[in-house]
Tab-separated table of C-alpha atoms in Angstrom:
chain	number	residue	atom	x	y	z
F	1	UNK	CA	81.767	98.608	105.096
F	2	UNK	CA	78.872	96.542	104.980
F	3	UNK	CA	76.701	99.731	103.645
F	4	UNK	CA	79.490	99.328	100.430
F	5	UNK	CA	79.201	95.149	100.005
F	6	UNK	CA	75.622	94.409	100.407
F	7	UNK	CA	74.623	96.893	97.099
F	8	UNK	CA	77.656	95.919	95.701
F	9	UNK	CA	77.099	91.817	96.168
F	10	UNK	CA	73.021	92.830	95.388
F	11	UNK	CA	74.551	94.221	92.013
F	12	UNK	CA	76.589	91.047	91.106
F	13	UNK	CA	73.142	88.301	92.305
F	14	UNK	CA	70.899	90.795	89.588
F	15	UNK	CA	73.432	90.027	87.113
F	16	UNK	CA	73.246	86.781	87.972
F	17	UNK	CA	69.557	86.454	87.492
F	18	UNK	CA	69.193	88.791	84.128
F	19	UNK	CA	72.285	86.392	82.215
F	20	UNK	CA	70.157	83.346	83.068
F	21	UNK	CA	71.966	80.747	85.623
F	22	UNK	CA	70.052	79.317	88.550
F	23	UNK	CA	70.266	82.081	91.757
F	24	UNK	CA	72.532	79.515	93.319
F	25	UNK	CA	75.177	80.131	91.743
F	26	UNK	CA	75.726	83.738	93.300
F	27	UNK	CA	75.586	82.341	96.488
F	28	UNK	CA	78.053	79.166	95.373
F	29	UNK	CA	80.621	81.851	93.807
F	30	UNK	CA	80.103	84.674	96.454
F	31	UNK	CA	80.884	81.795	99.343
F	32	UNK	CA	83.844	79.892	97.378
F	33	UNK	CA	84.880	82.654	94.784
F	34	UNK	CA	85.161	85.408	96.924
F	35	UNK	CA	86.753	87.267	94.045
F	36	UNK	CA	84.949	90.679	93.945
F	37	UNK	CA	85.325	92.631	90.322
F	38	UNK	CA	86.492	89.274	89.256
F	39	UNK	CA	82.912	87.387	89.893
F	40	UNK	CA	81.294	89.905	87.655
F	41	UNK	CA	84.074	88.920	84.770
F	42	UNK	CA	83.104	85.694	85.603
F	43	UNK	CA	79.653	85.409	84.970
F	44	UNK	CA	80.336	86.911	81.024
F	45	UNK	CA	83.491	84.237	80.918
F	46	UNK	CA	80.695	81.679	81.713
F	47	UNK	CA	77.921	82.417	79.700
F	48	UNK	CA	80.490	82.517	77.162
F	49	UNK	CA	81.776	79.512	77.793
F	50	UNK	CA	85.454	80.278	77.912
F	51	UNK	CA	87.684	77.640	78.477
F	52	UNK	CA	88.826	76.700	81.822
F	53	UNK	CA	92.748	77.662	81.072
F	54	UNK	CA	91.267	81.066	79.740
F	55	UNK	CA	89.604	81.817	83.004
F	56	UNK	CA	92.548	80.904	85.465
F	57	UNK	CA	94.691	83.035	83.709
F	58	UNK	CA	91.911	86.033	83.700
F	59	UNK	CA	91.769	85.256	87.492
F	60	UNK	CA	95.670	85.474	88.239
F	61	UNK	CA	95.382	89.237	86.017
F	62	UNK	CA	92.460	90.154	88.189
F	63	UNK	CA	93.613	89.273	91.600
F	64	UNK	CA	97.148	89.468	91.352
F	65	UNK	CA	97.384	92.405	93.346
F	66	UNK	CA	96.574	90.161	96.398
F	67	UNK	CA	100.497	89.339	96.002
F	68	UNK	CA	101.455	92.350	97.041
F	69	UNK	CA	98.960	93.212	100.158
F	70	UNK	CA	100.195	89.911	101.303
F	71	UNK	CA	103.654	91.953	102.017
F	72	UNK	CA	102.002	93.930	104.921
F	73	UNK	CA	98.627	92.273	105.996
F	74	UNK	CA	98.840	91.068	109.773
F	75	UNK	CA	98.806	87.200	109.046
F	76	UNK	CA	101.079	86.838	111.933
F	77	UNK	CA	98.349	87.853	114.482
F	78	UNK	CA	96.052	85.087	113.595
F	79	UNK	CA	96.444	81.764	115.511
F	80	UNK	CA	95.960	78.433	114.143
F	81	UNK	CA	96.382	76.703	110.294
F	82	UNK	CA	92.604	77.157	109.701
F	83	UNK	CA	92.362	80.967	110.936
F	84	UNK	CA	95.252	81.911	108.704
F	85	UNK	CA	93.709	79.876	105.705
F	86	UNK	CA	90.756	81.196	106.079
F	87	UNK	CA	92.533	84.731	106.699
F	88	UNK	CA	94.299	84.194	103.471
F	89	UNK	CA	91.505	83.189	101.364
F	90	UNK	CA	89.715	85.882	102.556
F	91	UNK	CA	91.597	88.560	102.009
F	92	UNK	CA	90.398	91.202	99.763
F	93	UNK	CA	91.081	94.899	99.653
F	94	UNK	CA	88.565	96.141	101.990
F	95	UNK	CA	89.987	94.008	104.483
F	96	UNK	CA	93.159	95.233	103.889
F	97	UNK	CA	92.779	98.581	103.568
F	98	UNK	CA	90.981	98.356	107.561
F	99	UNK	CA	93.769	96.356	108.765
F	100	UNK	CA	96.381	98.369	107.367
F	101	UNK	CA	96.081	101.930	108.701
F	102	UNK	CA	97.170	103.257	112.277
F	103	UNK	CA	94.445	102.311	114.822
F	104	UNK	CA	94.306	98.841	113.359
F	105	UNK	CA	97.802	97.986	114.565
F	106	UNK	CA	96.297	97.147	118.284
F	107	UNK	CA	93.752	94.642	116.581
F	108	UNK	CA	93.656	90.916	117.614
F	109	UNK	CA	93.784	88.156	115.060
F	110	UNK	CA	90.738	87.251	116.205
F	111	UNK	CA	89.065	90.451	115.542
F	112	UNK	CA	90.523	90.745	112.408
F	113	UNK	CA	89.175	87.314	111.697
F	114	UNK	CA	85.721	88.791	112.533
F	115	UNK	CA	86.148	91.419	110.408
F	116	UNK	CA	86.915	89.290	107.482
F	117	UNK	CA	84.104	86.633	108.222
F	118	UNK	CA	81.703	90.037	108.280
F	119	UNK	CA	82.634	91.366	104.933
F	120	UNK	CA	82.471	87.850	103.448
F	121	UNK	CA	78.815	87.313	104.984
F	122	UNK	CA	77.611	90.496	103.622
F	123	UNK	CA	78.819	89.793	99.745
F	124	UNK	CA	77.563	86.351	100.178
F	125	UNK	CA	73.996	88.031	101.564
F	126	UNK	CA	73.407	90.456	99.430
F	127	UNK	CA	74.270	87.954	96.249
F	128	UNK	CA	72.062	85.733	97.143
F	129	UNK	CA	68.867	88.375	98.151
F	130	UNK	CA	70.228	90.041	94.310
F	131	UNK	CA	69.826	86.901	92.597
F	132	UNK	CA	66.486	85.736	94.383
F	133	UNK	CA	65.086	89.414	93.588
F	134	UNK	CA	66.488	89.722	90.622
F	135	UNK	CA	63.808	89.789	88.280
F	136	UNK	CA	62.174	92.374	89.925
F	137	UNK	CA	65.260	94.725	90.003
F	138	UNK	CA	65.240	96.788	86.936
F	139	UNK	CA	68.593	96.077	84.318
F	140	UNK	CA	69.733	99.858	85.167
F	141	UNK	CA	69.740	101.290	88.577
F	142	UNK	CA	71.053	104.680	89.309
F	143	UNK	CA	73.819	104.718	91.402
F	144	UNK	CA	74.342	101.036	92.315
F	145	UNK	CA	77.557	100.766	89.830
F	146	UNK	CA	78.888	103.876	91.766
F	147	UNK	CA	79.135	101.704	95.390
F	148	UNK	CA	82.189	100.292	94.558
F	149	UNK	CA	84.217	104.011	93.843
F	150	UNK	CA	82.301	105.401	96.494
F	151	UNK	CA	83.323	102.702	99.031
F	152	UNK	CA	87.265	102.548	97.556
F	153	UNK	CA	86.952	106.765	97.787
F	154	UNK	CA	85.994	106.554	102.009
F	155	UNK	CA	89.342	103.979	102.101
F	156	UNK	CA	91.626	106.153	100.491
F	157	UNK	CA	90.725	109.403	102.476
F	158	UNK	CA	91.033	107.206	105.709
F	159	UNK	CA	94.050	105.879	104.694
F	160	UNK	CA	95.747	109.237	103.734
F	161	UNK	CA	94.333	110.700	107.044
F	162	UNK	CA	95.888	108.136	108.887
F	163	UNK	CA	99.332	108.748	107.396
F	164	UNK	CA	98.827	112.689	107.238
F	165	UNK	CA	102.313	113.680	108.286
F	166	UNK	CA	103.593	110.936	105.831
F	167	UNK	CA	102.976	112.927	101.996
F	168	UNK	CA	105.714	111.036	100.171
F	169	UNK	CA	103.612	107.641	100.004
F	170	UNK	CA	100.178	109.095	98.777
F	171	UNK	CA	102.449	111.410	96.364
F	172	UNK	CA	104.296	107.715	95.224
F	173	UNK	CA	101.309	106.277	95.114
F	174	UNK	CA	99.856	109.126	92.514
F	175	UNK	CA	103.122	108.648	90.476
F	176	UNK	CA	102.815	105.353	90.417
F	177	UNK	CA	99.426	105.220	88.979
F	178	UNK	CA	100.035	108.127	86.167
F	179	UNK	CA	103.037	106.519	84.919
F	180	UNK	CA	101.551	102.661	84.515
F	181	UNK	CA	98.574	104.916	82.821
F	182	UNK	CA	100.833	106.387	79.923
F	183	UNK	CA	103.268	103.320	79.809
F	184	UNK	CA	101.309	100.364	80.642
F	185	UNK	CA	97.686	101.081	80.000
F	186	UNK	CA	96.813	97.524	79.255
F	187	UNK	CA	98.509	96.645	82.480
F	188	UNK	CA	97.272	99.208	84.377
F	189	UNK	CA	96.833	98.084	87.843
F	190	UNK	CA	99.959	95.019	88.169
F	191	UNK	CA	101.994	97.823	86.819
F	192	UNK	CA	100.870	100.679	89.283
F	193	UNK	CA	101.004	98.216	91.932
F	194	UNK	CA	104.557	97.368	91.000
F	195	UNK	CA	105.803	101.032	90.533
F	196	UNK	CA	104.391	101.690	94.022
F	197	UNK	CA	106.201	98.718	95.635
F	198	UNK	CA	109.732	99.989	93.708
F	199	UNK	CA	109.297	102.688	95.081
F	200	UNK	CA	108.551	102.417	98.689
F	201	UNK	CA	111.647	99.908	98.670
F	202	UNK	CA	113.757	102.806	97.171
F	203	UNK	CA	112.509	105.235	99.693
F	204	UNK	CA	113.289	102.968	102.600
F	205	UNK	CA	116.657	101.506	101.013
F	206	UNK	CA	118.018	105.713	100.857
F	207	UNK	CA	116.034	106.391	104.160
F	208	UNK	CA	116.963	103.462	106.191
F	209	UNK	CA	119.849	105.237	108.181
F	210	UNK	CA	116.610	107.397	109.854
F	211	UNK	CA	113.844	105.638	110.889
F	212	UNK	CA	111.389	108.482	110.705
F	213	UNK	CA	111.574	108.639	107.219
F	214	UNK	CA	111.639	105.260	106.402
């Protein structure tokens, strides 16, 4: 995972650097941000200056999808108000897509505290070392932009692998995304996200009498 954040939070600190705000500020919004594909919106929102009512509502778009991993993530595991704030703030879909499949199931909330702190660290780390090298990193670099697919690619093959004998959610899932493409393409992923959850609740209300299936 870290192989997949530290190019990826590198990335975000170079763009930092070449739109012309102090380094700092990658390691300020990487550590207090957290936000992912929504800190590279960010930094054109504030060169830009767009105003502050603009931006919250581009964040809720963004990172609404954190509504629905809430549903399933293992919150319950974590002891104590300050691990489960920091488990909430922290939550991002690498760290849910680890915590959700089969093996995960028999994790601690500590570990999965860990885990989180780890992923964090490494964004934070490689923004900062992209910002502070940033003027030596070229604009363009082959293959850096492609991290992010490659790293959401490995997640989705584990996931399906772990559910192997289960083919109605990845087909739902499929569905899901091909119909908020032709319906709602400005809406893309809230409405994919949405279609997915309606149906996984339809599945499970006509399923519900057999457990296997459900």
């Amino acid at each position: 995972m870290g192989l997949g954040f530290v190019p990826l939070g590198v990335a975000f600190g170079v763009l930092v650097a070449h739109s012309g705000i102090d380094w700092w500020w990658a390691t300020l919004s990487s550590a207090l941000v957290y936000g992912g594909s929504f800190e590279f919106l960010l930094i054109g929102l504030v060169t830009a200056a767009v105003p502050l009512a603009s931006i919250a509502v581009s964040a809720f778009l963004v990172n609404v999808r954190h509504v629905f991993y809430a549903l399933s993530f293992p919150l319950d595991r974590v002891r104590g108000r300050l691990g489960r704030a920091y488990g909430t703030f922290a939550l991002c879909d690498e760290a849910y897509a680890l915590t959700a499949g089969e093996r995960a199931r028999a994790w601690s909330g500590r570990r999965i505290l860990w885990l989180q702190l780890f992923m964090h660290l490494y964004w934070a780390g490689g923004a900062t070392a992209g910002a502070l090298l940033g003027s030596l990193v070229p604009d363009r670099v082959q293959g850096l932009d492609f991290a992010l697919t490659a790293l959401f690619t490995v997640l989705a093959l584990e996931a399906v692998r772990d559910r192997r004998g289960d083919l109605p959610t990845p087909v739902l899932a499929l569905l899901g995304a091909l119909a908020a493409r032709l319906l709602f393409p400005g809406s893309l992923l809230l409405a994919a996200f949405a279609l997915f959850t309606a149906g996984l609740l339809a599945r499970h209300l006509t399923t519900k009498d057999n457990p296997r299936h459900a």
